[in-house]
Structure formats: C-alpha cells, structure tokens
Coordinates of C-alpha atoms and ligand atoms in Angstrom, one line a residue:
M1 CA 8.0 12.6 8.5
T2 CA 10.7 10.2 8.7
A3 CA 9.3 6.6 7.0
T4 CA 11.0 4.0 9.1
R5 CA 10.2 1.4 6.4
P6 CA 7.5 -0.7 7.8
P7 CA 8.5 -4.9 7.8
A8 CA 8.3 -6.5 4.5
L9 CA 4.9 -8.8 4.4
S10 CA 5.0 -10.8 1.5
A11 CA 2.8 -12.9 0.1
T12 CA 3.3 -15.4 3.4
S13 CA 1.8 -12.5 5.1
L14 CA -0.4 -15.2 7.3
A15 CA 3.5 -15.8 8.6
V16 CA 3.7 -11.4 10.0
A17 CA -0.3 -11.2 11.1
A18 CA -2.3 -14.8 12.1
T19 CA -4.1 -13.3 14.4
R20 CA -6.4 -10.4 15.2
D21 CA -3.8 -9.0 17.6
D22 CA -0.7 -8.4 15.0
C23 CA -3.3 -6.9 13.0
L24 CA -3.0 -4.4 15.8
A25 CA 0.9 -5.2 16.4
L26 CA 1.8 -3.7 12.8
D27 CA -0.6 -0.8 13.5
A28 CA 1.2 -0.3 16.1
R29 CA 4.8 0.2 14.8
D30 CA 2.7 1.8 11.1
P31 CA 4.4 5.2 10.6
L32 CA 1.4 6.3 9.5
A33 CA -0.8 5.6 11.1
S34 CA -1.3 8.9 13.3
L35 CA -2.6 10.7 9.4
R36 CA -6.4 8.7 9.7
E37 CA -6.2 10.8 12.5
R38 CA -6.1 12.9 9.4
F39 CA -10.0 12.0 8.3
D40 CA -13.1 12.4 9.6
L41 CA -14.2 8.5 9.3
P42 CA -17.5 7.2 10.6
D43 CA -17.4 5.3 13.3
G44 CA -18.2 1.4 12.7
V45 CA -17.7 1.8 8.7
I46 CA -14.2 0.4 7.5
Y47 CA -14.0 1.9 4.4
L48 CA -12.5 -0.2 1.1
D49 CA -13.7 2.0 -1.5
G50 CA -11.5 5.1 -1.4
N51 CA -9.9 3.9 -4.9
S52 CA -13.3 5.4 -6.1
L53 CA -14.1 8.0 -3.7
G54 CA -11.8 9.3 -1.0
A55 CA -12.3 10.0 2.4
R56 CA -12.9 13.1 3.6
P57 CA -9.6 15.0 5.2
R58 CA -10.3 17.3 8.1
A59 CA -9.6 20.2 6.5
A60 CA -11.9 19.9 3.8
L61 CA -14.6 21.2 5.6
A62 CA -13.3 24.1 7.3
R63 CA -11.8 24.9 4.1
A64 CA -15.6 24.6 2.8
Q65 CA -16.4 27.2 5.2
E66 CA -14.4 29.3 4.7
V67 CA -13.9 29.5 0.8
V68 CA -18.4 29.6 1.0
A69 CA -18.5 32.1 3.8
R70 CA -16.0 33.9 3.3
E71 CA -15.0 34.4 -0.4
W72 CA -17.5 33.9 -1.8
G73 CA -20.1 35.5 1.2
R74 CA -18.1 38.4 2.3
D75 CA -15.6 39.5 -0.1
L76 CA -17.7 38.4 -3.2
I77 CA -16.3 38.9 -7.2
K78 CA -12.8 40.1 -5.3
S79 CA -12.0 37.0 -4.7
W80 CA -10.6 36.2 -7.9
N81 CA -7.8 38.0 -7.1
T82 CA -7.1 38.5 -3.1
A83 CA -8.5 35.3 -2.3
G84 CA -6.1 33.6 -5.3
W85 CA -9.3 31.8 -7.0
F86 CA -7.8 32.6 -11.0
E87 CA -4.2 31.3 -10.0
M88 CA -6.1 27.5 -7.9
P89 CA -5.7 25.4 -10.9
K90 CA -2.6 25.6 -11.2
R91 CA -1.4 26.5 -8.2
L92 CA -2.3 23.1 -7.4
G93 CA -1.0 21.3 -10.5
D94 CA 2.4 22.4 -8.4
R95 CA 1.1 21.1 -5.4
L96 CA 0.4 17.6 -6.5
A97 CA 3.3 18.0 -9.3
P98 CA 5.7 15.6 -6.7
L99 CA 3.2 13.2 -6.4
I100 CA 3.3 12.3 -10.3
G101 CA 7.4 13.0 -11.0
A102 CA 6.6 16.4 -12.4
R103 CA 7.8 19.4 -12.4
P104 CA 5.7 22.9 -11.5
G105 CA 4.8 24.5 -14.4
E106 CA 3.3 21.6 -16.0
V107 CA 0.1 20.3 -14.5
A108 CA -3.1 21.9 -14.0
V109 CA -6.0 20.8 -11.6
T110 CA -8.7 21.3 -14.1
D111 CA -11.8 19.7 -15.6
T112 CA -12.9 16.3 -15.4
T113 CA -10.2 13.5 -17.1
S114 CA -12.7 12.1 -19.3
L115 CA -12.1 16.4 -21.5
N116 CA -8.0 15.9 -19.6
L117 CA -8.1 12.5 -21.4
F118 CA -9.3 14.9 -25.0
K119 CA -8.2 17.7 -24.9
A120 CA -4.4 15.4 -24.0
L121 CA -5.8 12.9 -27.2
A122 CA -6.5 15.7 -29.7
A123 CA -3.1 17.5 -29.3
A124 CA -1.4 14.7 -29.4
L125 CA -3.5 13.9 -32.8
A126 CA -2.4 16.7 -33.6
M127 CA 1.0 16.5 -32.9
Q128 CA 1.5 13.2 -35.2
A129 CA -0.3 15.0 -37.6
E130 CA 3.2 17.0 -38.7
R131 CA 5.3 14.2 -37.8
S132 CA 4.3 11.5 -39.5
P133 CA 0.2 11.9 -41.1
G134 CA 0.1 8.8 -41.6
R135 CA 0.0 7.2 -38.4
K136 CA -4.7 7.5 -37.7
T137 CA -5.4 4.5 -34.7
I138 CA -5.1 4.7 -31.0
V139 CA -4.5 1.8 -29.1
T140 CA -5.8 0.4 -26.5
E141 CA -6.0 -2.1 -24.2
R142 CA -10.6 -3.6 -24.7
G143 CA -10.3 -3.2 -20.3
N144 CA -9.9 0.3 -20.0
F145 CA -11.9 2.2 -18.0
P146 CA -14.8 3.2 -20.2
T147 CA -15.1 6.6 -20.2
D148 CA -11.9 6.2 -21.8
I149 CA -12.6 4.7 -24.9
Y150 CA -15.6 6.1 -25.3
M151 CA -13.4 9.9 -25.8
A152 CA -10.7 8.3 -27.5
D153 CA -13.6 7.3 -30.2
G154 CA -15.8 10.2 -30.2
L155 CA -12.5 12.4 -30.8
A156 CA -11.3 10.1 -33.8
R157 CA -15.0 9.9 -35.2
W158 CA -15.8 14.0 -35.2
L159 CA -12.3 14.4 -36.7
D160 CA -13.6 12.0 -39.7
R161 CA -10.1 11.8 -41.2
G162 CA -9.7 8.0 -41.2
Y163 CA -8.8 8.3 -37.0
R164 CA -9.6 4.9 -35.3
V165 CA -9.5 3.3 -32.4
R166 CA -8.0 0.4 -31.6
L167 CA -9.2 -1.9 -28.3
V168 CA -6.5 -4.4 -27.6
E169 CA -8.1 -8.4 -26.3
D170 CA -4.7 -9.9 -25.2
L171 CA -2.2 -8.3 -23.4
D172 CA 0.7 -10.5 -24.5
K173 CA -0.1 -7.7 -28.2
L174 CA -0.8 -4.8 -27.1
E175 CA 3.2 -4.3 -27.9
A176 CA 2.6 -5.0 -30.9
A177 CA -0.4 -3.1 -31.7
V178 CA 1.6 -0.4 -31.5
D179 CA 2.4 -0.2 -34.6
A180 CA 3.0 1.1 -38.6
D181 CA -0.8 2.5 -37.9
C182 CA -0.5 3.6 -34.5
A183 CA -0.6 7.8 -33.4
V184 CA -1.0 7.6 -30.0
L185 CA -0.3 4.5 -27.3
M186 CA -3.6 5.1 -24.6
L187 CA -3.2 3.4 -21.1
T188 CA -4.7 3.5 -17.8
H189 CA -1.5 3.3 -15.1
V190 CA -4.0 0.8 -12.5
N191 CA -6.9 -1.3 -14.2
Y192 CA -9.4 0.0 -12.7
R193 CA -11.3 -3.4 -12.5
T194 CA -8.7 -5.8 -12.0
G195 CA -6.0 -3.9 -10.1
R196 CA -3.0 -4.4 -12.4
Q197 CA -0.2 -2.0 -13.3
H198 CA 1.4 -1.6 -17.0
D199 CA 4.9 -1.2 -16.7
M200 CA 5.2 2.5 -17.5
A201 CA 8.6 2.9 -18.9
A202 CA 8.4 -0.2 -20.6
L203 CA 5.3 0.8 -22.7
T204 CA 6.5 3.9 -23.2
R205 CA 9.5 2.9 -24.8
H206 CA 8.0 0.8 -26.7
A207 CA 5.2 3.6 -28.2
H208 CA 8.3 5.7 -28.5
A209 CA 10.4 3.5 -30.6
N210 CA 7.6 3.0 -32.9
G211 CA 6.7 6.0 -33.3
A212 CA 4.3 6.6 -30.8
L213 CA 3.9 9.1 -28.4
A214 CA 2.0 7.9 -24.7
V215 CA -0.7 9.3 -23.0
W216 CA -1.0 7.6 -19.5
D217 CA -4.2 7.4 -17.1
L218 CA -4.0 7.5 -13.5
A219 CA -6.2 8.2 -12.2
H220 CA -6.1 4.9 -10.0
S221 CA -2.9 5.7 -9.8
A222 CA -1.5 8.5 -8.7
G223 CA -1.5 8.7 -4.4
A224 CA -1.6 5.2 -5.2
V225 CA 1.3 4.6 -6.4
P226 CA 5.7 6.3 -6.7
L227 CA 5.4 7.6 -10.4
D228 CA 8.2 10.0 -12.1
L229 CA 6.4 10.8 -15.6
H230 CA 10.2 12.6 -16.5
A231 CA 11.9 9.7 -15.7
A232 CA 9.6 6.6 -17.5
G233 CA 9.1 9.6 -20.7
A234 CA 5.6 9.8 -20.7
D235 CA 4.6 12.7 -22.7
F236 CA 0.8 13.4 -21.6
A237 CA -0.9 12.4 -18.9
V238 CA -4.0 13.0 -17.2
G239 CA -5.9 11.6 -13.2
C240 CA -8.4 11.8 -11.3
T241 CA -8.1 14.4 -7.7
Y242 CA -11.2 12.0 -5.8
K243 CA -9.9 8.6 -5.9
Y244 CA -6.6 8.6 -4.2
L245 CA -5.5 12.2 -3.8
N246 CA -8.8 12.8 -1.7
G247 CA -10.0 15.7 -3.5
G248 CA -13.9 15.2 -2.9
P249 CA -17.0 14.2 -4.6
G250 CA -16.6 14.9 -8.2
A251 CA -13.8 17.4 -7.7
P252 CA -11.4 18.4 -10.8
A253 CA -9.9 16.2 -12.8
F254 CA -5.5 16.9 -13.1
I255 CA -3.4 17.5 -16.2
W256 CA 0.0 17.0 -16.9
V257 CA 1.6 18.8 -20.0
P258 CA 5.3 18.6 -20.0
Q259 CA 7.3 22.0 -20.4
H260 CA 9.0 20.0 -24.0
H261 CA 5.7 19.8 -25.0
Q262 CA 4.0 22.9 -24.7
A263 CA 4.6 24.6 -27.2
A264 CA 3.2 22.3 -29.9
F265 CA 0.1 21.1 -27.0
R266 CA -2.7 22.5 -29.0
H267 CA -6.2 21.8 -28.7
P268 CA -8.8 22.1 -29.9
L269 CA -11.3 23.2 -26.4
T270 CA -10.1 26.8 -27.1
G271 CA -11.7 28.7 -24.0
W272 CA -11.1 32.1 -23.3
W273 CA -8.2 30.6 -19.4
S274 CA -6.4 28.9 -21.8
H275 CA -6.0 32.1 -23.7
A276 CA -2.4 34.1 -22.7
A277 CA -5.0 36.9 -21.9
P278 CA -8.6 36.4 -21.2
F279 CA -9.6 39.3 -20.3
A280 CA -8.8 40.9 -23.1
M281 CA -11.8 40.0 -24.2
S282 CA -10.1 40.4 -27.7
H283 CA -11.1 38.9 -31.2
G284 CA -9.1 36.0 -32.0
F285 CA -7.7 32.7 -30.1
E286 CA -4.1 33.0 -28.5
A287 CA -2.9 30.3 -26.4
A288 CA -1.1 31.3 -23.3
D289 CA 2.1 30.2 -23.0
G290 CA 2.2 27.2 -20.5
I291 CA 0.3 24.6 -18.7
G292 CA -2.4 27.1 -18.9
R293 CA -3.4 26.3 -22.1
A294 CA -4.5 23.3 -21.3
L295 CA -7.5 25.0 -19.5
C296 CA -10.8 26.2 -20.8
G297 CA -13.7 27.7 -19.1
T298 CA -13.7 28.8 -15.4
Q299 CA -13.0 26.0 -12.3
P300 CA -15.9 25.0 -10.0
V301 CA -13.8 27.6 -6.9
V302 CA -15.3 25.5 -3.8
S303 CA -14.6 22.6 -5.4
L304 CA -11.5 21.9 -6.3
A305 CA -10.3 24.3 -3.0
L306 CA -11.1 20.7 -1.1
V307 CA -8.9 19.3 -3.5
E308 CA -6.3 21.5 -1.3
C309 CA -6.7 19.3 1.9
G310 CA -6.3 16.5 0.0
L311 CA -2.7 16.6 -1.2
E312 CA -2.3 18.5 2.1
V313 CA -1.9 15.0 3.2
F314 CA 0.4 13.9 1.3
E315 CA 2.6 15.9 2.6
A316 CA 3.3 15.0 6.1
T317 CA 4.8 11.2 4.1
G318 CA 6.0 10.1 0.6
M319 CA 5.0 7.6 -1.4
E320 CA 7.8 5.3 -1.2
A321 CA 5.8 4.7 2.4
I322 CA 2.4 4.4 1.4
R323 CA 3.5 2.1 -1.5
A324 CA 5.6 -0.2 1.4
K325 CA 2.2 -0.2 3.3
S326 CA -0.2 0.0 0.2
L327 CA 1.7 -3.8 -0.5
Q328 CA 1.1 -4.8 2.6
L329 CA -2.3 -4.4 3.3
T330 CA -2.9 -5.8 -0.5
D331 CA 0.0 -8.6 0.4
L332 CA -2.4 -9.6 3.6
F333 CA -5.5 -8.9 2.7
I334 CA -5.2 -11.4 -0.5
A335 CA -3.4 -14.1 1.9
L336 CA -6.1 -14.2 5.0
V337 CA -9.1 -14.0 1.9
E338 CA -6.9 -17.4 0.3
A339 CA -6.7 -18.9 4.0
R340 CA -10.2 -17.9 5.7
C341 CA -12.6 -18.5 2.7
A342 CA -10.6 -21.0 1.4
A343 CA -13.6 -22.5 0.9
H344 CA -15.2 -20.5 -1.1
P345 CA -15.4 -19.4 -4.9
L346 CA -14.0 -17.0 -4.3
G347 CA -11.3 -16.0 -7.7
L348 CA -8.2 -14.2 -7.7
V349 CA -7.9 -11.2 -10.4
T350 CA -5.2 -8.9 -8.7
P351 CA -1.3 -9.4 -10.3
R352 CA 0.3 -10.8 -7.1
E353 CA 3.4 -10.2 -8.0
H354 CA 4.1 -6.8 -6.3
E355 CA 5.3 -4.1 -9.7
R356 CA 2.1 -5.5 -11.6
R357 CA -0.6 -4.6 -9.0
G358 CA -2.1 -1.7 -7.7
S359 CA -2.8 -0.2 -4.5
H360 CA -7.0 -2.3 -4.7
V361 CA -7.7 -6.2 -4.5
S362 CA -10.3 -7.7 -6.3
F363 CA -11.8 -10.8 -6.9
T364 CA -14.0 -12.6 -8.4
H365 CA -18.2 -14.4 -6.0
P366 CA -20.9 -15.9 -8.8
H367 CA -22.6 -13.8 -5.7
G368 CA -20.7 -10.5 -6.5
Y369 CA -22.9 -8.0 -6.1
A370 CA -25.1 -9.6 -3.3
V371 CA -22.0 -10.5 -1.2
M372 CA -20.9 -6.8 -2.0
Q373 CA -24.2 -5.7 -0.6
A374 CA -24.0 -7.6 2.7
L375 CA -20.8 -6.6 3.1
I376 CA -21.7 -3.0 2.9
E377 CA -25.0 -2.8 5.2
R378 CA -22.5 -4.8 8.1
G379 CA -20.5 -1.7 7.2
V380 CA -17.6 -3.4 5.2
I381 CA -17.4 -0.3 2.0
G382 CA -16.2 -1.9 -1.4
D383 CA -17.8 -1.0 -4.3
Y384 CA -19.3 -4.0 -7.0
R385 CA -17.7 -4.0 -11.4
E386 CA -19.3 -6.1 -13.5
P387 CA -19.1 -9.0 -14.5
A388 CA -19.5 -10.4 -11.1
I389 CA -15.6 -8.4 -9.4
M390 CA -15.8 -7.3 -5.5
R391 CA -13.2 -4.2 -5.3
F392 CA -11.5 -3.2 -2.1
G393 CA -9.4 -0.2 -2.5
F394 CA -6.7 0.0 0.7
T395 CA -5.6 4.3 0.7
P396 CA -2.5 3.6 3.1
L397 CA -3.0 7.4 5.0
Y398 CA -6.6 5.6 7.0
T399 CA -6.5 1.8 6.7
R400 CA -5.3 0.4 9.5
F401 CA -4.2 -3.3 9.5
V402 CA -6.7 -4.1 11.5
D403 CA -9.4 -2.8 9.2
V404 CA -8.0 -5.8 6.6
W405 CA -8.3 -8.5 9.3
D406 CA -12.7 -7.1 11.0
A407 CA -13.2 -7.1 6.5
V408 CA -11.9 -10.5 5.9
E409 CA -14.5 -12.1 9.3
V410 CA -17.6 -10.3 8.1
L411 CA -16.6 -11.7 4.2
R412 CA -16.1 -15.0 5.7
D413 CA -19.4 -15.4 8.5
I414 CA -21.7 -13.6 5.6
L415 CA -20.1 -16.3 3.0
D416 CA -20.0 -19.0 5.4
N417 CA -23.5 -18.2 6.1
E418 CA -25.0 -17.5 3.2
T419 CA -26.5 -14.0 4.6
Y420 CA -26.9 -12.6 1.8
D421 CA -29.8 -12.4 -1.5
K422 CA -28.6 -13.6 -4.0
N423 CA -31.2 -10.9 -5.6
A424 CA -30.2 -7.9 -4.9
T425 CA -31.8 -5.1 -7.0
R426 CA -29.0 -3.1 -8.6
S427 CA -28.6 0.4 -7.6
A428 CA -27.6 3.1 -10.0
V429 CA -23.8 2.9 -8.9
T430 CA -22.9 -0.1 -7.3
Ligands
PLP501 C1 -12.2 6.7 -12.5 C2 -11.8 6.9 -13.7 C3 -12.5 8.1 -14.6 C4 -12.7 8.8 -14.0 O1 -13.2 10.0 -14.9 P1 -14.6 11.2 -15.3 O2 -14.9 11.8 -16.7 O3 -13.8 11.3 -13.5 O4 -15.4 10.7 -14.5 C5 -11.2 8.4 -15.6 N1 -10.6 6.9 -16.5 C6 -10.2 5.9 -15.4 C7 -9.5 5.0 -16.3 C8 -10.9 6.1 -14.1 O5 -10.1 5.2 -13.6

C-alpha cells in the first residue's frame, strides 16, 4: 500500500478537527482506514487499550482452527516438520525483523518478555565480565516496568558476584549514572505508564562511549513507533507481541541478538532448543549457531501460530504511515481533552513533543480508577495504572479519528455529571 501522508495535525489539532464531522472527514482521507476491516472489534466499543492487549486480527480465528483441527488434530506429531512448527520462532522472527530495524536471522519469537530480558541481561553481563570485570551495575530508571527491574534484580542476586541494579529516579541523571561501574544500561524505549519515549540512538551512543552495553525493551514500541536497532547501535532488545503487534493474549515475546553479538551470546537457560542439535540427544551442551541459541524449550505452538496473523497486517502498510497517524490521533486526543474537559482536574503525563511520545496518552485524575471504570462501562476501554493514571492507547491500524472524538465526549459527560463511583473496588487486572 502506498501511503500518502495524511495532513499534518499539530498541537493545534482543534483548528483541524473542531467538530465530530471534521473527525469523520479525517477518517475519510485516512490511508490506513481500510486496515480496520482486518480486525474483529465488538460493536459499541471504542478500544483504546491496544497497548496492553491488541485487538484480534480476523485471520486469527481461521488460523487457530487450522492449527488445532488440522495440524494438531489430523497430522499430529508430523506437524513439527510438515507444518513448520519447529522453525516457527525463527520464521516469525524474520517476519517481525523489518518492524524493528533488524536483519534476517537476528530475531526469535519465543518465551516471555521477562524471560527474554533475563537472557539478554545475562549475556550482556557475561560479555562485560570478560571485557571489563569491574563493571557491576545494571542501570535503569525507577519508573521502568516492574518486571524489568524484578528480573534484573533477580539475576544480579542469583549471580552473587557483586552485581546490583541501580535505579535512577530523575531522568536528567540517567546519563551520569552510566559511569565506570556500569555494565549495562537497560531501558524501556517507551515508558508503559507515561508514554515517554527515550532517544535510543543517543542513549546507546552514550552507553558505548562510557564502556557500557545497551539493552532495550520495546514492549510499548514495536508496532507503535518506527525503530531502527542497527542504526541506533543497540546491543540487545526484547519486546512483546501481544500489545501493538496484536499477537493474542499471552503470545510469545521476541528477542533480538544482532549478528555481530551472536557468537558471544551466552545465557544460562540452556535448554535443548538452544542446542546446536537438539535431537542428537548428546550429553554435553553445545549452543546453536545464530539466533537459535536464544531459545530454551518447546514453544507454545498454538499461541505462536497466531502471532503471524498480527504481523501480516503490518505488511500492508509501513511504520512511517503508522507513526504519522499515531501522532495525529494522540495530538487530537490531547487537544480535545484539554479543550472539552478543561473544567476538570486532569493532568497530562505524556510529553507533548512528538519525538518524546509513544502511541499512548496518560492523564492523571484524583479519581482515575473510578473514572476509568465508568468509561469502560460506557464502552470506552482504556486502563488504569498507579498512581492515579488513566491510560489511553491509540492503535493506528484500527482506531479512527471519530473514535477519539466520541471517547472524549464520553469522558466529558462522565466528568461533568460525576457519574463515577468513587468507591469502585479494584479488579485483579486494572
Ligand atoms: C508489557 C511489558 C512487559 C511484559 O512482560 P511479560 O513477561 O510478557 O509479562 C515487560 N516489560 C515491559 C516494559 C512491558 O511493557
């Protein structure tokens, strides 16, 4: 699809879309509009949570049927070879690679983001232990997604060689924390809570200039913002497929190991799938060449197969067109909320500068949880993150401009009429 760039909407989006009809007109001109047809979205729902669980590609239902009924049901164990089950982590990795600026043979779709991060960090620490053994800290931001910090901390304690995680509260002090002790700078490119985007190339350059390796988590970036891991010079990266990549609930994550680091990539989860010859059943472990060494054990085939349906959709467009629409949607949402809900105590958490923003927008409200529950009851699905933050994700593949308008109108109505329950009880997943 050749995407003509949509007309630019600046922070003064209201001038362009001051009415619902203006939003309909933007949809009519949207080069990505037809891709919405590729998703099954329930009627009466405005889904603004694709940053947490992407919507279902229509193709996923038939694919699930095929994997379960034919490949598993009829062909049974033969499918490891005949249906390509065994090669799937690498085949899907190659299909995902263009979205993140990776090359063929550098990405595997496997395991969870948490586990892949563990492997990448373990490998990075092992590389540093040979080059500069005095470096003992993994530097990250305190506001990083907790699992990233938990995994880094768990690894550091387990190794028991003086490694520790250094949490940086103030982002202005991040660069200074990459000092002579720093082995690895581990960052999430777009923050899950604030939607703030780091400058990957600049921070990676800074890490390298100061002797550290740079490991990036792309959970809220892959499929949301254009990425070029090679141009940025990143060392390792991991990310989710169930968020913007629409792979399905709990779908396997991905790990990127660039070719120039593959020979040195060693991690402790040396299961048989990371062996050079798994079916040789040999006594000693010998790591596979290439990205195969990033695997561990048997893959969840049914879930893995559905990841492909999400990736296919991206091949009908490009990340530049997706980014252009994403910025239009988030600009419009910010402008409309600030104009139409101005009487209410909403605070924008997400940066206004385009280059510092991902594809979701967060606002605080003193009753953020209750307001979000009221929105969900009215069919506007976002989510809530502590403290007091309402998150709204914008997925250009299926979110329309008119959805932005309608979502803001529901929000305004709830706030104007105070139709939210201040004592709403929390579900396990918020
Ligand atoms: C969503 C997310 C994860 C999820 O990790 P899982 O192991 O798949 O549960 C990890 N890190 C970040 C930054 C995330 O946003």
